Coordinates of N, CA, C and O and ligand atoms in Angstrom, one line a residue:
M108 N 63.7 -1.6 77.3 CA 63.7 -1.9 76.1 C 62.8 -2.0 75.3 O 62.1 -0.8 74.9
R109 N 63.5 -1.8 73.6 CA 63.6 -1.3 72.5 C 62.6 -2.7 72.1 O 63.4 -3.9 71.7
P110 N 61.1 -2.3 71.9 CA 60.3 -3.4 71.6 C 60.8 -3.9 70.2 O 61.0 -3.2 69.1
T111 N 61.2 -5.6 69.9 CA 60.9 -5.8 68.0 C 59.7 -6.2 67.8 O 58.9 -6.7 68.3
R112 N 59.5 -6.5 66.8 CA 58.5 -6.7 65.0 C 58.0 -8.0 65.8 O 57.0 -9.0 66.3
A113 N 59.4 -9.1 66.1 CA 59.7 -10.3 66.3 C 58.8 -10.7 67.9 O 57.4 -11.2 68.1
Q114 N 58.6 -9.5 68.9 CA 58.4 -9.9 70.3 C 56.7 -10.2 70.1 O 55.9 -10.2 70.8
A115 N 56.2 -8.8 68.9 CA 55.3 -7.9 69.2 C 54.6 -9.3 68.7 O 52.7 -9.7 69.4
W116 N 54.8 -9.4 67.7 CA 54.2 -11.5 67.1 C 53.9 -12.3 68.2 O 53.0 -12.5 68.0
E117 N 55.2 -12.2 68.4 CA 55.0 -13.5 69.3 C 54.1 -13.2 70.7 O 53.3 -14.2 71.4
T118 N 53.7 -11.9 71.1 CA 52.7 -11.8 71.9 C 51.9 -11.6 71.5 O 50.9 -12.2 72.0
L119 N 51.0 -11.2 70.4 CA 50.3 -11.3 69.6 C 49.5 -12.5 69.9 O 48.2 -12.6 69.5
T120 N 49.9 -14.0 69.2 CA 50.1 -15.0 69.2 C 49.5 -16.0 70.5 O 49.2 -16.5 70.1
R121 N 50.4 -15.4 70.9 CA 49.9 -16.1 72.5 C 48.5 -16.2 72.5 O 48.2 -16.3 73.7
Y122 N 48.2 -14.4 72.5 CA 47.0 -14.5 73.2 C 45.8 -14.2 72.2 O 45.2 -14.2 72.4
T123 N 46.7 -14.2 70.8 CA 45.0 -14.5 69.6 C 45.1 -15.8 68.8 O 46.6 -15.9 67.9
Q124 N 44.5 -16.7 68.9 CA 44.5 -17.9 68.6 C 43.4 -17.4 66.6 O 43.8 -18.3 65.7
S125 N 42.2 -16.7 66.8 CA 41.6 -16.4 65.8 C 42.3 -16.0 64.6 O 43.4 -14.9 64.7
E126 N 42.4 -17.1 63.4 CA 43.1 -16.4 62.2 C 42.9 -15.1 61.8 O 43.0 -13.8 61.8
S127 N 41.4 -14.6 61.8 CA 40.9 -13.6 61.1 C 41.7 -12.1 62.2 O 42.2 -10.9 61.6
L128 N 41.1 -12.5 63.1 CA 42.2 -11.0 64.0 C 43.5 -11.2 64.4 O 44.1 -10.3 63.7
R129 N 44.4 -12.2 63.7 CA 45.5 -12.2 64.0 C 45.9 -11.4 61.7 O 47.0 -10.3 62.0
R130 N 45.2 -11.6 61.1 CA 45.0 -11.2 59.9 C 44.5 -9.8 59.8 O 45.2 -9.2 59.3
H131 N 43.8 -9.4 60.7 CA 43.2 -7.6 61.3 C 44.6 -7.2 61.6 O 45.4 -6.4 61.2
A132 N 45.5 -7.7 62.3 CA 46.6 -7.4 62.9 C 47.6 -7.0 61.7 O 48.1 -6.2 61.7
L133 N 47.7 -8.2 61.5 CA 48.9 -7.7 59.5 C 48.5 -6.3 59.1 O 49.1 -5.9 58.5
A134 N 47.4 -6.4 58.7 CA 46.9 -5.5 57.8 C 47.0 -4.1 58.5 O 47.1 -3.4 58.0
V135 N 46.7 -3.6 59.5 CA 47.1 -2.8 60.8 C 48.3 -2.1 60.1 O 49.0 -1.3 60.2
E136 N 49.1 -3.4 61.1 CA 50.7 -3.2 60.6 C 51.1 -2.6 59.1 O 52.1 -1.6 59.1
A137 N 50.3 -3.6 58.1 CA 51.0 -3.1 56.6 C 50.7 -1.6 56.4 O 51.5 -0.7 55.7
S138 N 49.5 -1.1 57.1 CA 49.1 0.1 56.1 C 49.6 1.3 57.2 O 50.0 2.4 56.9
T139 N 50.3 0.7 58.8 CA 50.5 1.5 59.6 C 52.4 2.1 59.0 O 53.0 3.2 59.5
R140 N 52.7 0.5 58.6 CA 54.0 0.9 58.3 C 54.8 1.7 57.2 O 55.0 2.3 56.8
L141 N 53.3 1.6 56.1 CA 53.5 2.9 54.8 C 53.9 4.2 55.0 O 54.7 4.7 54.4
Y142 N 52.1 4.6 56.0 CA 52.6 5.9 57.0 C 54.4 5.9 57.2 O 54.9 7.7 56.9
A143 N 54.3 5.6 58.1 CA 56.1 5.8 58.6 C 57.0 5.3 57.5 O 58.2 6.3 58.4
R144 N 57.4 4.8 57.0 CA 58.5 5.1 56.0 C 58.4 6.3 55.4 O 59.2 6.7 54.9
R145 N 57.5 7.0 54.8 CA 56.7 7.4 54.1 C 57.3 8.9 55.2 O 58.0 10.6 54.9
Q146 N 56.8 9.0 56.0 CA 57.5 9.7 57.0 C 58.5 9.9 57.6 O 58.8 10.5 58.3
G147 N 59.2 8.6 57.6 CA 60.6 8.9 58.1 C 60.4 8.7 59.8 O 61.5 9.0 60.5
E148 N 59.1 7.9 60.0 CA 58.7 7.3 61.5 C 59.8 6.5 61.8 O 60.3 5.6 61.2
D149 N 60.2 5.6 63.0 CA 60.4 4.3 63.6 C 59.8 3.2 63.6 O 58.6 3.3 63.6
E150 N 59.8 3.0 62.0 CA 58.3 1.8 61.4 C 58.7 0.8 62.3 O 57.5 0.1 62.7
E151 N 59.8 0.3 62.4 CA 59.4 -1.0 64.1 C 58.6 -0.6 64.8 O 57.6 -1.8 65.5
L152 N 58.7 0.4 66.0 CA 57.9 0.8 66.7 C 56.4 0.9 66.2 O 55.6 0.4 67.1
W153 N 56.0 1.6 65.1 CA 54.4 1.2 64.9 C 54.4 0.7 64.3 O 53.4 0.0 64.4
A154 N 54.8 -0.7 63.5 CA 54.6 -2.1 63.0 C 54.5 -2.6 64.9 O 53.2 -3.7 64.4
V155 N 55.1 -2.8 65.9 CA 55.0 -3.3 66.8 C 53.5 -2.6 67.7 O 53.3 -3.4 68.4
T156 N 53.6 -1.3 67.3 CA 52.1 -1.2 68.2 C 50.9 -1.3 67.8 O 49.9 -1.8 67.8
A157 N 50.8 -1.6 65.9 CA 50.0 -2.0 64.8 C 49.7 -2.9 65.7 O 48.1 -3.7 65.5
L158 N 50.5 -4.5 65.5 CA 50.5 -5.1 66.0 C 49.9 -6.0 67.0 O 49.4 -7.3 67.3
L159 N 49.7 -5.3 68.1 CA 48.8 -5.2 70.0 C 48.5 -4.7 69.8 O 47.9 -4.8 70.9
H160 N 47.9 -3.4 68.6 CA 46.5 -2.6 68.6 C 44.9 -3.4 69.8 O 44.8 -2.7 70.4
D161 N 45.4 -4.9 68.7 CA 44.2 -5.7 69.1 C 44.1 -7.0 70.0 O 43.8 -7.8 69.6
F162 N 45.6 -6.8 70.6 CA 46.0 -8.4 71.1 C 45.1 -9.0 72.2 O 45.3 -10.2 72.2
D163 N 44.6 -8.1 73.2 CA 44.1 -8.8 73.5 C 42.5 -8.8 73.5 O 41.3 -9.4 74.5
Y164 N 41.7 -8.5 72.2 CA 40.7 -8.7 71.9 C 39.7 -10.3 72.3 O 38.7 -10.3 72.5
E165 N 40.9 -11.4 71.7 CA 40.0 -12.4 71.8 C 39.8 -12.6 73.7 O 38.6 -13.4 73.5
I166 N 40.7 -12.6 74.8 CA 40.4 -12.7 76.3 C 39.3 -11.7 76.3 O 38.9 -11.4 77.0
H167 N 39.5 -10.3 75.6 CA 38.5 -9.2 75.9 C 37.4 -8.4 75.3 O 37.8 -7.7 74.9
P168 N 36.7 -9.3 74.5 CA 35.6 -8.9 74.1 C 34.8 -8.1 73.7 O 34.5 -7.4 72.8
T169 N 34.7 -7.3 74.9 CA 34.4 -6.0 75.2 C 34.4 -4.6 75.9 O 35.7 -5.2 75.9
L170 N 33.7 -3.8 75.6 CA 34.7 -2.4 75.5 C 34.6 -2.1 76.5 O 35.4 -1.1 76.6
D171 N 34.5 -3.1 78.1 CA 34.8 -2.6 79.3 C 35.6 -3.2 79.5 O 36.6 -2.7 80.6
K172 N 36.6 -4.2 78.8 CA 37.9 -4.8 79.0 C 38.6 -4.3 78.0 O 40.0 -4.3 78.2
H173 N 38.5 -4.4 76.6 CA 39.5 -3.8 75.7 C 39.7 -2.5 75.3 O 38.1 -1.6 75.0
P174 N 40.8 -2.0 74.9 CA 41.5 -2.1 75.4 C 41.9 -2.1 76.3 O 43.7 -2.9 76.6
Q175 N 41.4 -1.5 77.5 CA 42.0 -1.0 78.8 C 43.0 -2.3 79.7 O 43.5 -1.8 80.6
D176 N 42.5 -3.3 80.0 CA 42.6 -4.6 80.7 C 44.3 -5.0 80.1 O 44.6 -5.7 80.4
G177 N 43.8 -4.4 78.6 CA 45.4 -5.4 78.3 C 46.6 -4.9 78.3 O 47.2 -4.9 78.6
A178 N 46.3 -3.2 79.2 CA 47.6 -2.6 78.8 C 48.2 -3.0 80.2 O 49.5 -2.9 79.9
P179 N 48.2 -3.3 81.1 CA 48.4 -4.2 82.2 C 50.0 -4.9 81.6 O 50.5 -5.1 82.5
I180 N 48.8 -5.7 80.6 CA 49.5 -7.0 80.4 C 50.8 -6.5 79.3 O 51.8 -7.0 79.9
L181 N 50.5 -5.3 78.8 CA 51.9 -5.3 78.3 C 53.0 -4.3 78.9 O 53.8 -4.5 78.7
R182 N 52.3 -3.7 79.7 CA 53.4 -3.2 80.8 C 54.1 -4.3 81.5 O 55.1 -4.4 81.3
E183 N 53.7 -5.5 81.7 CA 54.0 -6.7 82.2 C 55.6 -7.0 81.9 O 56.5 -7.6 82.0
E184 N 54.6 -7.3 80.4 CA 56.0 -7.8 78.8 C 56.9 -6.9 79.1 O 57.7 -7.3 77.8
G185 N 57.1 -5.7 79.2 CA 58.4 -4.7 79.5 C 58.0 -3.4 78.1 O 59.4 -2.7 77.8
Y186 N 56.9 -3.3 77.4 CA 56.5 -2.4 76.2 C 56.8 -1.6 76.8 O 55.9 -1.2 77.9
P187 N 57.2 -0.4 76.0 CA 57.5 0.5 76.2 C 55.9 1.9 75.9 O 55.1 1.5 76.0
E188 N 55.8 3.0 77.2 CA 54.3 3.7 77.3 C 54.3 4.4 75.8 O 52.9 4.9 75.6
E189 N 55.7 4.4 75.2 CA 54.5 4.9 73.9 C 54.2 3.8 72.9 O 52.8 4.3 72.5
V190 N 54.1 3.1 72.8 CA 53.4 1.6 72.4 C 51.8 2.0 73.4 O 50.8 1.3 73.2
I191 N 52.0 1.5 74.6 CA 51.1 1.2 75.8 C 49.7 2.4 75.0 O 48.6 2.5 74.8
T192 N 50.5 3.9 75.7 CA 49.0 5.0 75.0 C 49.0 5.0 74.0 O 47.2 5.3 73.8
A193 N 49.6 4.2 72.7 CA 49.4 4.5 71.6 C 47.8 3.5 71.2 O 47.3 3.3 70.7
V194 N 48.6 2.2 71.8 CA 47.1 1.6 71.7 C 45.9 1.5 72.4 O 44.5 1.4 72.2
L195 N 46.1 2.2 73.4 CA 44.6 2.7 74.6 C 44.3 3.3 73.7 O 43.0 4.1 73.5
S196 N 44.8 4.5 72.9 CA 43.8 5.4 72.2 C 43.5 5.5 70.7 O 42.7 5.8 70.2
H197 N 43.6 4.3 70.2 CA 42.9 4.0 69.3 C 41.4 3.1 69.7 O 40.3 3.6 69.1
A198 N 40.7 3.6 70.7 CA 39.4 3.0 70.9 C 39.0 4.1 71.1 O 39.0 5.3 72.4
E199 N 37.6 4.6 70.7 CA 37.0 5.6 70.3 C 36.3 5.4 71.9 O 36.2 6.9 72.2
H200 N 35.8 4.7 72.4 CA 35.2 5.1 74.1 C 36.3 5.2 75.3 O 35.7 5.8 75.9
L201 N 37.8 5.3 75.2 CA 38.1 5.7 75.7 C 38.8 7.5 76.0 O 39.0 8.0 77.0
A202 N 38.4 8.4 74.1 CA 38.4 9.0 73.9 C 39.6 10.1 74.5 O 39.7 11.2 75.1
L203 N 41.1 9.2 74.5 CA 41.6 9.8 74.5 C 42.7 10.4 73.6 O 42.1 10.8 72.4
P204 N 43.6 11.7 73.8 CA 43.9 12.3 72.4 C 45.1 11.8 71.9 O 45.8 10.6 72.3
R205 N 44.6 12.3 70.7 CA 45.5 11.7 69.9 C 46.1 12.5 69.6 O 46.5 13.5 68.5
D206 N 47.3 12.6 70.2 CA 48.5 13.7 70.2 C 49.8 13.3 69.6 O 50.4 14.2 69.9
T207 N 49.9 11.8 69.1 CA 51.2 11.8 68.2 C 51.0 11.3 67.0 O 50.1 11.0 67.0
P208 N 51.8 11.6 66.1 CA 51.4 10.3 64.7 C 51.4 10.3 64.3 O 50.8 9.0 64.0
L209 N 51.6 8.9 65.5 CA 51.3 7.3 65.9 C 50.2 7.0 66.1 O 49.6 6.1 65.1
K210 N 49.8 8.1 67.4 CA 48.6 7.7 67.4 C 47.3 8.3 66.5 O 46.3 6.7 66.1
R211 N 47.2 9.1 66.1 CA 47.1 9.5 64.3 C 47.0 8.4 63.8 O 45.6 8.1 62.8
T212 N 47.7 8.1 63.2 CA 47.6 6.6 62.1 C 46.8 5.2 62.4 O 46.7 4.9 61.6
L213 N 47.7 5.0 64.0 CA 47.1 3.8 63.6 C 45.1 4.0 64.0 O 44.8 2.9 63.8
F214 N 44.5 5.1 64.5 CA 43.4 5.2 65.1 C 43.1 5.1 63.4 O 41.9 4.9 62.4
A215 N 43.4 5.8 62.1 CA 43.1 6.3 60.5 C 43.3 4.6 59.6 O 42.7 4.6 59.0
C216 N 44.3 3.7 60.3 CA 44.5 2.8 59.7 C 43.6 1.8 60.1 O 43.5 0.3 59.9
D217 N 43.2 1.4 61.7 CA 42.5 0.6 61.6 C 41.4 0.2 61.0 O 41.2 -1.3 60.4
E218 N 39.7 0.9 60.9 CA 38.8 0.5 60.4 C 38.8 0.8 59.1 O 38.6 -0.6 58.6
L219 N 39.4 1.2 58.4 CA 39.9 1.4 57.1 C 40.8 0.1 56.4 O 40.2 -0.8 55.7
S220 N 41.7 -0.6 57.3 CA 42.3 -1.4 56.7 C 41.4 -2.8 56.5 O 41.6 -3.8 55.9
G221 N 40.7 -2.7 57.8 CA 39.7 -4.1 57.9 C 38.7 -4.0 56.4 O 38.4 -5.1 56.2
F222 N 38.2 -2.3 56.7 CA 36.9 -2.8 55.4 C 37.7 -3.1 53.5 O 37.3 -3.5 53.2
V223 N 39.3 -2.8 53.7 CA 39.5 -2.4 52.6 C 40.2 -3.9 52.0 O 39.2 -4.8 51.1
H224 N 40.5 -4.6 53.8 CA 40.6 -6.2 53.6 C 38.9 -6.8 53.1 O 38.9 -7.3 52.4
A225 N 37.9 -6.8 53.8 CA 36.7 -7.0 53.2 C 36.3 -6.9 51.7 O 35.9 -7.7 51.3
C226 N 36.8 -5.4 51.4 CA 36.7 -5.6 49.8 C 37.1 -6.7 49.3 O 36.8 -6.9 47.8
G227 N 38.8 -6.6 49.2 CA 39.4 -8.2 48.7 C 39.0 -9.4 48.8 O 38.6 -9.8 47.8
L228 N 38.2 -9.0 50.1 CA 38.0 -11.0 50.0 C 36.2 -11.3 48.8 O 36.3 -12.0 48.9
V229 N 35.7 -10.1 48.6 CA 34.7 -10.5 47.9 C 34.9 -10.2 46.6 O 33.8 -10.4 45.7
R230 N 36.1 -10.2 46.1 CA 36.7 -9.6 44.8 C 37.7 -10.7 44.6 O 38.1 -11.1 45.4
P231 N 36.9 -11.4 42.7 CA 38.0 -12.5 42.5 C 39.6 -12.4 42.2 O 40.2 -13.2 42.5
T232 N 39.6 -11.3 42.3 CA 41.3 -10.7 42.2 C 41.0 -9.8 43.2 O 42.4 -9.6 43.2
G233 N 41.2 -10.4 44.3 CA 41.4 -9.9 45.7 C 41.7 -7.8 45.7 O 40.8 -7.2 45.5
L234 N 42.5 -7.4 46.4 CA 43.1 -6.2 46.0 C 43.6 -5.5 44.5 O 43.7 -4.7 44.4
E235 N 43.4 -6.8 43.6 CA 44.4 -5.9 42.5 C 43.2 -5.5 41.7 O 41.8 -5.8 41.4
G236 N 43.5 -4.0 41.2 CA 42.4 -3.6 40.3 C 41.7 -2.5 41.1 O 41.2 -1.9 40.8
L237 N 41.6 -2.6 42.4 CA 40.5 -1.9 43.3 C 41.1 -0.8 43.8 O 42.2 0.3 44.0
E238 N 39.8 0.0 43.0 CA 39.9 1.4 42.7 C 39.4 2.1 44.5 O 38.6 1.6 44.6
S239 N 39.8 3.5 44.9 CA 39.4 4.3 45.8 C 37.2 4.4 45.4 O 36.5 4.2 46.4
K240 N 37.5 4.9 44.3 CA 35.9 4.8 43.9 C 35.3 3.5 44.5 O 34.1 4.3 44.6
S241 N 35.2 2.8 44.3 CA 34.7 1.3 44.4 C 34.8 1.3 46.0 O 33.5 0.7 46.6
V242 N 36.1 1.6 46.8 CA 36.0 1.4 48.1 C 34.8 2.2 48.6 O 34.5 2.0 49.6
K243 N 34.8 3.6 48.1 CA 33.4 4.4 48.7 C 32.3 4.2 48.7 O 31.8 4.7 49.2
K244 N 32.3 3.9 47.2 CA 31.4 3.1 47.0 C 30.1 1.9 47.8 O 29.1 2.6 48.6
K245 N 31.0 1.0 48.7 CA 31.0 0.2 49.4 C 30.8 0.8 50.3 O 30.4 0.3 51.3
L246 N 31.6 2.3 51.1 CA 31.5 2.6 52.4 C 29.8 2.9 52.7 O 29.3 3.4 53.6
K247 N 29.5 2.9 51.6 CA 28.0 4.5 52.0 C 27.3 3.3 51.4 O 25.5 3.3 51.8
Q248 N 27.3 1.6 51.2 CA 26.2 0.2 51.9 C 26.4 -0.6 53.0 O 27.2 -0.8 53.3
P249 N 25.5 0.1 53.8 CA 26.0 -0.2 55.4 C 25.4 -1.2 55.4 O 26.4 -2.4 56.3
S250 N 25.0 -2.6 54.6 CA 25.0 -3.7 55.6 C 26.3 -4.5 54.5 O 26.9 -5.7 55.2
F251 N 27.1 -4.1 53.6 CA 28.5 -4.2 53.4 C 29.8 -4.1 54.5 O 29.7 -2.8 54.9
A252 N 30.2 -5.1 55.4 CA 31.6 -5.3 56.3 C 30.6 -4.1 57.5 O 31.2 -3.2 57.9
A253 N 29.3 -4.9 58.2 CA 28.1 -3.4 58.6 C 29.1 -3.2 60.0 O 29.1 -1.8 60.6
G254 N 30.3 -4.3 60.8 CA 30.8 -3.9 61.8 C 32.1 -2.7 61.7 O 32.5 -2.0 62.7
V255 N 32.0 -2.3 60.9 CA 33.0 -1.4 60.2 C 32.5 -0.1 60.5 O 31.5 0.1 60.0
H256 N 33.1 1.6 61.4 CA 32.6 2.0 61.5 C 33.2 3.7 60.8 O 33.7 3.5 60.6
R257 N 31.4 3.4 59.9 CA 32.0 4.6 59.0 C 32.7 5.9 59.4 O 33.6 6.6 58.7
D258 N 32.2 6.5 59.8 CA 32.3 8.1 60.8 C 33.4 7.7 61.0 O 34.5 8.9 60.9
E259 N 34.7 6.4 61.9 CA 35.7 6.5 62.1 C 36.6 6.4 60.5 O 38.1 7.3 61.2
V260 N 36.1 6.0 59.9 CA 36.5 5.8 58.9 C 37.1 7.2 58.0 O 38.2 7.3 57.5
Y261 N 36.0 8.1 58.3 CA 36.2 9.0 57.2 C 36.7 10.3 58.6 O 37.5 11.0 58.6
A262 N 36.7 10.0 59.7 CA 37.5 10.2 61.0 C 38.6 10.3 60.7 O 39.8 11.5 61.1
G263 N 39.5 9.3 60.4 CA 40.3 8.8 60.8 C 41.5 9.9 59.4 O 42.7 10.7 59.5
A264 N 40.9 9.7 58.0 CA 41.2 10.5 57.1 C 41.6 12.1 57.5 O 42.7 12.4 57.2
E265 N 40.6 12.5 57.7 CA 40.6 14.2 58.1 C 41.4 14.1 59.6 O 42.4 15.3 58.9
L266 N 42.0 13.6 60.5 CA 43.3 13.4 61.1 C 44.6 13.5 60.6 O 45.1 14.4 60.8
L267 N 44.7 12.7 59.3 CA 45.8 12.6 58.4 C 45.5 13.6 57.7 O 47.2 13.5 57.5
G268 N 45.0 14.9 57.4 CA 45.0 15.2 56.5 C 44.7 14.9 55.8 O 45.3 15.9 54.5
L269 N 44.3 14.3 54.9 CA 44.5 13.6 53.7 C 43.3 13.6 53.5 O 41.9 13.4 53.4
E270 N 42.8 13.3 51.5 CA 41.3 12.9 51.3 C 40.6 12.0 51.1 O 42.5 10.6 51.4
L271 N 39.9 11.5 51.4 CA 40.0 10.1 51.3 C 39.9 9.3 50.5 O 41.0 8.2 50.7
D272 N 40.4 9.5 49.9 CA 40.6 8.9 47.8 C 42.0 8.3 48.0 O 42.7 7.2 47.9
E273 N 42.8 9.2 49.1 CA 44.3 9.0 48.8 C 44.7 7.7 49.6 O 45.6 7.2 49.9
H274 N 43.6 8.3 51.2 CA 43.9 7.6 52.2 C 43.2 6.1 51.9 O 44.6 4.8 52.0
I275 N 42.4 6.0 50.8 CA 42.5 4.6 50.8 C 43.0 3.8 50.0 O 43.7 2.6 49.6
A276 N 43.8 4.8 48.7 CA 44.9 4.1 48.1 C 45.7 3.7 48.3 O 46.2 2.9 48.1
N277 N 46.6 4.4 49.7 CA 47.9 3.8 50.4 C 47.3 3.0 51.4 O 48.3 1.8 51.3
V278 N 46.4 2.5 51.5 CA 45.9 1.2 52.4 C 45.7 0.3 51.5 O 46.5 -0.8 52.0
V279 N 45.3 0.4 50.2 CA 45.4 -0.9 49.1 C 46.5 -1.4 48.4 O 46.9 -2.0 48.9
A280 N 47.4 -0.3 48.7 CA 48.6 -0.1 48.2 C 49.8 -0.8 49.0 O 50.1 -1.9 48.7
S281 N 49.1 -0.5 50.2 CA 50.1 -1.3 51.4 C 49.6 -2.6 51.9 O 50.1 -3.9 52.6
L282 N 48.3 -3.1 51.4 CA 47.6 -4.2 51.8 C 48.5 -5.7 50.7 O 48.7 -6.8 50.7
Q283 N 48.4 -5.2 49.0 CA 48.7 -5.8 48.2 C 49.9 -6.5 48.4 O 49.9 -7.5 47.7
P284 N 50.6 -6.5 48.7 CA 51.8 -6.9 48.9 C 52.1 -8.3 49.8 O 52.5 -9.2 50.0
I285 N 51.0 -8.3 51.2 CA 51.0 -9.0 51.7 C 49.4 -9.8 51.6 O 48.8 -10.3 52.8
A286 N 48.6 -9.9 50.6 CA 47.3 -10.1 50.3 C 47.4 -12.1 49.9 O 46.4 -12.3 51.1
P287 N 48.9 -12.3 50.0 CA 48.5 -14.0 50.5 C 48.2 -14.8 51.7 O 47.4 -15.4 51.9
E288 N 49.0 -14.1 53.1 CA 49.0 -13.4 54.0 C 47.5 -13.2 54.6 O 47.1 -13.5 55.8
L289 N 46.6 -12.3 53.8 CA 45.4 -11.3 54.2 C 44.6 -12.6 53.9 O 43.5 -13.0 54.1
G290 N 44.5 -13.7 53.0 CA 44.1 -14.7 52.7 C 43.1 -14.1 51.6 O 42.1 -14.7 51.2
L291 N 43.6 -13.5 50.6 CA 43.4 -12.5 49.7 C 43.9 -13.4 48.8 O 45.2 -13.8 48.6
R292 N 42.8 -13.4 47.4 CA 43.9 -13.9 45.6 C 44.8 -12.5 45.5 O 44.3 -11.8 45.5
S293 N 46.3 -13.2 45.2 CA 46.7 -12.4 44.9 C 47.2 -11.7 43.1 O 48.0 -10.6 42.9
S294 N 46.3 -12.1 42.7 CA 46.9 -12.9 40.9 C 45.5 -13.0 40.6 O 45.4 -14.4 41.2
P295 N 45.1 -12.9 39.6 CA 44.0 -13.6 38.6 C 43.5 -15.1 38.6 O 45.5 -15.5 37.9
A296 N 42.5 -15.4 39.4 CA 43.2 -17.4 39.1 C 42.7 -18.3 37.8 O 42.7 -17.1 36.5
Ligands
FE2_436 FE1 40.5 -2.2 69.2
FE2_437 FE1 41.4 -2.8 65.2

C-alpha cells in the first residue's frame, strides 16, 4: 500500500487531540517536505512519515512506550516498513541507525521545527524577519523552550551536512507559509 498524506493526517488526528501536538506534526511535515523537494525525494512519503513521527505521543507519553509501541499500530494500519523504521529512528533512546536521507532529515527537522515554532510564538510578527542569528542566540538561552534538546538540534544540522545557519533558515522558510496553521501571526498586525 502506498500511504497518502490524507491517510496519515487521519491516523494522526484519530490518536492525537492536542492542538500543540498536531501543530508540531505540521511543522515537522513542512520542514521535511522542503528537504524532500530540494533533493528530488518522495515528498508525499516523507510528509507521511513526518506527520506520523509522534502520532502515538498522546497515548504513549513516556519513552518506555513512545515511539516503539506505536509501531505495531502503524503496521496494523498498513503503513510500509520504510515509514515505520524512519518513525522509530527519530527517538534518541532507541539508538537506531539513521542510514537513509529520510531518517536523517526527520531527525534534523524534529527538534529544530519545534524550536523555530517557539521563537515565532513569542514574536509579534511571528516568523517574518526571523533570522538565523536570533534563533541561534535563543538556542543558547537554556530557559527558552527548555524542552527542546539543543544537542539534537546541533547534531541534526551536522547529520545533514549543513551549517546550522542554513538549516535554521530552511526551517524558518518552510514554516512561513503555514504560519496560520501553526497559530502564528503571518503578517504584522
Ligand atoms: Fe517523538
Ligand atoms: Fe517530534
